[in-house]
PDB file of C-alpha atoms in Angstrom:
ATOM      1  CA  MET A   1      55.005 -23.089  43.170  1.00  0.00           C
ATOM      2  CA  SER A   2      54.400 -19.594  42.066  1.00  0.00           C
ATOM      3  CA  SER A   3      50.723 -20.199  41.867  1.00  0.00           C
ATOM      4  CA  LEU A   4      50.496 -21.283  45.427  1.00  0.00           C
ATOM      5  CA  LEU A   5      51.829 -17.619  46.349  1.00  0.00           C
ATOM      6  CA  LEU A   6      48.759 -16.371  44.672  1.00  0.00           C
ATOM      7  CA  LEU A   7      46.157 -19.046  45.728  1.00  0.00           C
ATOM      8  CA  ILE A   8      46.899 -19.274  49.443  1.00  0.00           C
ATOM      9  CA  PRO A   9      46.246 -15.343  50.158  1.00  0.00           C
ATOM     10  CA  VAL A  10      43.153 -15.687  47.928  1.00  0.00           C
ATOM     11  CA  ALA A  11      41.839 -18.706  49.963  1.00  0.00           C
ATOM     12  CA  LEU A  12      42.583 -17.053  53.176  1.00  0.00           C
ATOM     13  CA  GLY A  13      40.784 -13.919  51.965  1.00  0.00           C
ATOM     14  CA  LEU A  14      37.817 -15.839  50.863  1.00  0.00           C
ATOM     15  CA  GLY A  15      37.539 -17.705  54.237  1.00  0.00           C
ATOM     16  CA  LEU A  16      37.891 -14.462  56.160  1.00  0.00           C
ATOM     17  CA  LEU A  17      35.182 -12.964  54.013  1.00  0.00           C
ATOM     18  CA  GLY A  18      32.837 -15.904  54.627  1.00  0.00           C
ATOM     19  CA  LEU A  19      33.646 -15.572  58.500  1.00  0.00           C
ATOM     20  CA  ILE A  20      32.686 -11.932  58.525  1.00  0.00           C
ATOM     21  CA  ALA A  21      29.613 -12.628  56.541  1.00  0.00           C
ATOM     22  CA  PHE A  22      28.663 -15.405  59.249  1.00  0.00           C
ATOM     23  CA  LEU A  23      29.333 -13.140  62.167  1.00  0.00           C
ATOM     24  CA  TRP A  24      27.378 -10.421  60.619  1.00  0.00           C
ATOM     25  CA  SER A  25      24.378 -12.639  60.153  1.00  0.00           C
ATOM     26  CA  LEU A  26      24.793 -13.816  63.874  1.00  0.00           C
ATOM     27  CA  ARG A  27      24.875 -10.168  64.977  1.00  0.00           C
ATOM     28  CA  ASP A  28      21.770  -9.278  63.035  1.00  0.00           C
ATOM     29  CA  ASN A  29      19.786 -12.221  64.364  1.00  0.00           C
ATOM     30  CA  GLN A  30      19.304 -13.954  61.106  1.00  0.00           C
ATOM     31  CA  TYR A  31      19.250 -17.490  62.855  1.00  0.00           C
ATOM     32  CA  GLU A  32      16.885 -16.434  65.725  1.00  0.00           C
ATOM     33  CA  ASP A  33      13.744 -17.883  64.347  1.00  0.00           C
ATOM     34  CA  VAL A  34      14.669 -20.564  61.965  1.00  0.00           C
ATOM     35  CA  GLU A  35      11.377 -22.575  61.983  1.00  0.00           C
ATOM     36  CA  GLY A  36       8.956 -19.571  62.044  1.00  0.00           C
ATOM     37  CA  ALA A  37       8.721 -19.267  58.166  1.00  0.00           C
ATOM     38  CA  ALA A  38       7.763 -22.909  57.910  1.00  0.00           C
ATOM     39  CA  TYR A  39       4.875 -22.537  60.213  1.00  0.00           C
ATOM     40  CA  ARG A  40       3.811 -19.076  59.294  1.00  0.00           C
ATOM     41  CA  ILE A  41       1.809 -20.385  56.274  1.00  0.00           C
ATOM     42  CA  LEU A  42      -0.319 -22.445  58.716  1.00  0.00           C
ATOM     43  CA  LEU A  43      -1.211 -19.553  60.878  1.00  0.00           C
ATOM     44  CA  ASP A  44      -2.813 -17.555  58.131  1.00  0.00           C
ATOM     45  CA  ASP A  45      -5.735 -15.585  59.303  1.00  0.00           C
ATOM     46  CA  ASP A  46      -9.131 -16.465  57.996  1.00  0.00           C
ATOM     47  CA  LEU A  47     -11.075 -14.208  55.765  1.00  0.00           C
ATOM     48  CA  SER A  48     -13.669 -11.923  56.976  1.00  0.00           C
ATOM     49  CA  PRO A  49     -17.219 -12.431  55.995  1.00  0.00           C
ATOM     50  CA  GLU A  50     -17.191  -9.340  53.860  1.00  0.00           C
ATOM     51  CA  GLU A  51     -13.986 -10.463  52.083  1.00  0.00           C
ATOM     52  CA  GLN A  52     -15.519 -13.952  51.462  1.00  0.00           C
ATOM     53  CA  ALA A  53     -18.637 -12.382  50.131  1.00  0.00           C
ATOM     54  CA  LYS A  54     -16.610 -10.188  47.765  1.00  0.00           C
ATOM     55  CA  ILE A  55     -14.628 -13.362  46.487  1.00  0.00           C
ATOM     56  CA  ASN A  56     -17.988 -15.325  46.162  1.00  0.00           C
ATOM     57  CA  ALA A  57     -19.478 -12.472  44.119  1.00  0.00           C
ATOM     58  CA  VAL A  58     -16.571 -12.317  41.858  1.00  0.00           C
ATOM     59  CA  GLU A  59     -16.520 -16.024  41.305  1.00  0.00           C
ATOM     60  CA  SER A  60     -20.305 -16.100  40.679  1.00  0.00           C
ATOM     61  CA  LYS A  61     -19.990 -13.541  37.998  1.00  0.00           C
ATOM     62  CA  SER A  62     -17.237 -15.278  36.189  1.00  0.00           C
ATOM     63  CA  GLU A  63     -18.900 -18.845  36.204  1.00  0.00           C
ATOM     64  CA  PRO A  64     -21.713 -17.763  33.665  1.00  0.00           C
ATOM     65  CA  ALA A  65     -19.234 -16.410  31.238  1.00  0.00           C
ATOM     66  CA  ALA A  66     -17.161 -19.551  31.356  1.00  0.00           C
ATOM     67  CA  ASP A  67     -20.561 -21.449  30.527  1.00  0.00           C
ATOM     68  CA  LYS A  68     -21.199 -19.337  27.428  1.00  0.00           C
ATOM     69  CA  THR A  69     -17.869 -19.762  25.919  1.00  0.00           C
ATOM     70  CA  ASP A  70     -18.137 -23.570  26.452  1.00  0.00           C
ATOM     71  CA  LYS A  71     -21.473 -23.677  24.456  1.00  0.00           C
ATOM     72  CA  LYS A  72     -19.899 -21.565  21.632  1.00  0.00           C
ATOM     73  CA  ASP A  73     -17.204 -24.105  21.209  1.00  0.00           C
ATOM     74  CA  ALA A  74     -19.526 -27.027  21.124  1.00  0.00           C
TER      75      ALA A  74
END
């Protein structure tokens, strides 16, 4: 019985803390755009031609080095 005198105020305090956290998140518009993050990955901008050329140059430089290491292992 004496444990209830401790557990009831603790439970009410935790419930109040959760309610305050929920109201704070509502006030800060945390739930305004729930699905935006899921679609944001699909709306990624395409690379500019200059950026694509840089990536292709780096990839073409790394391919011959990979071929040489494969021949040494064989």
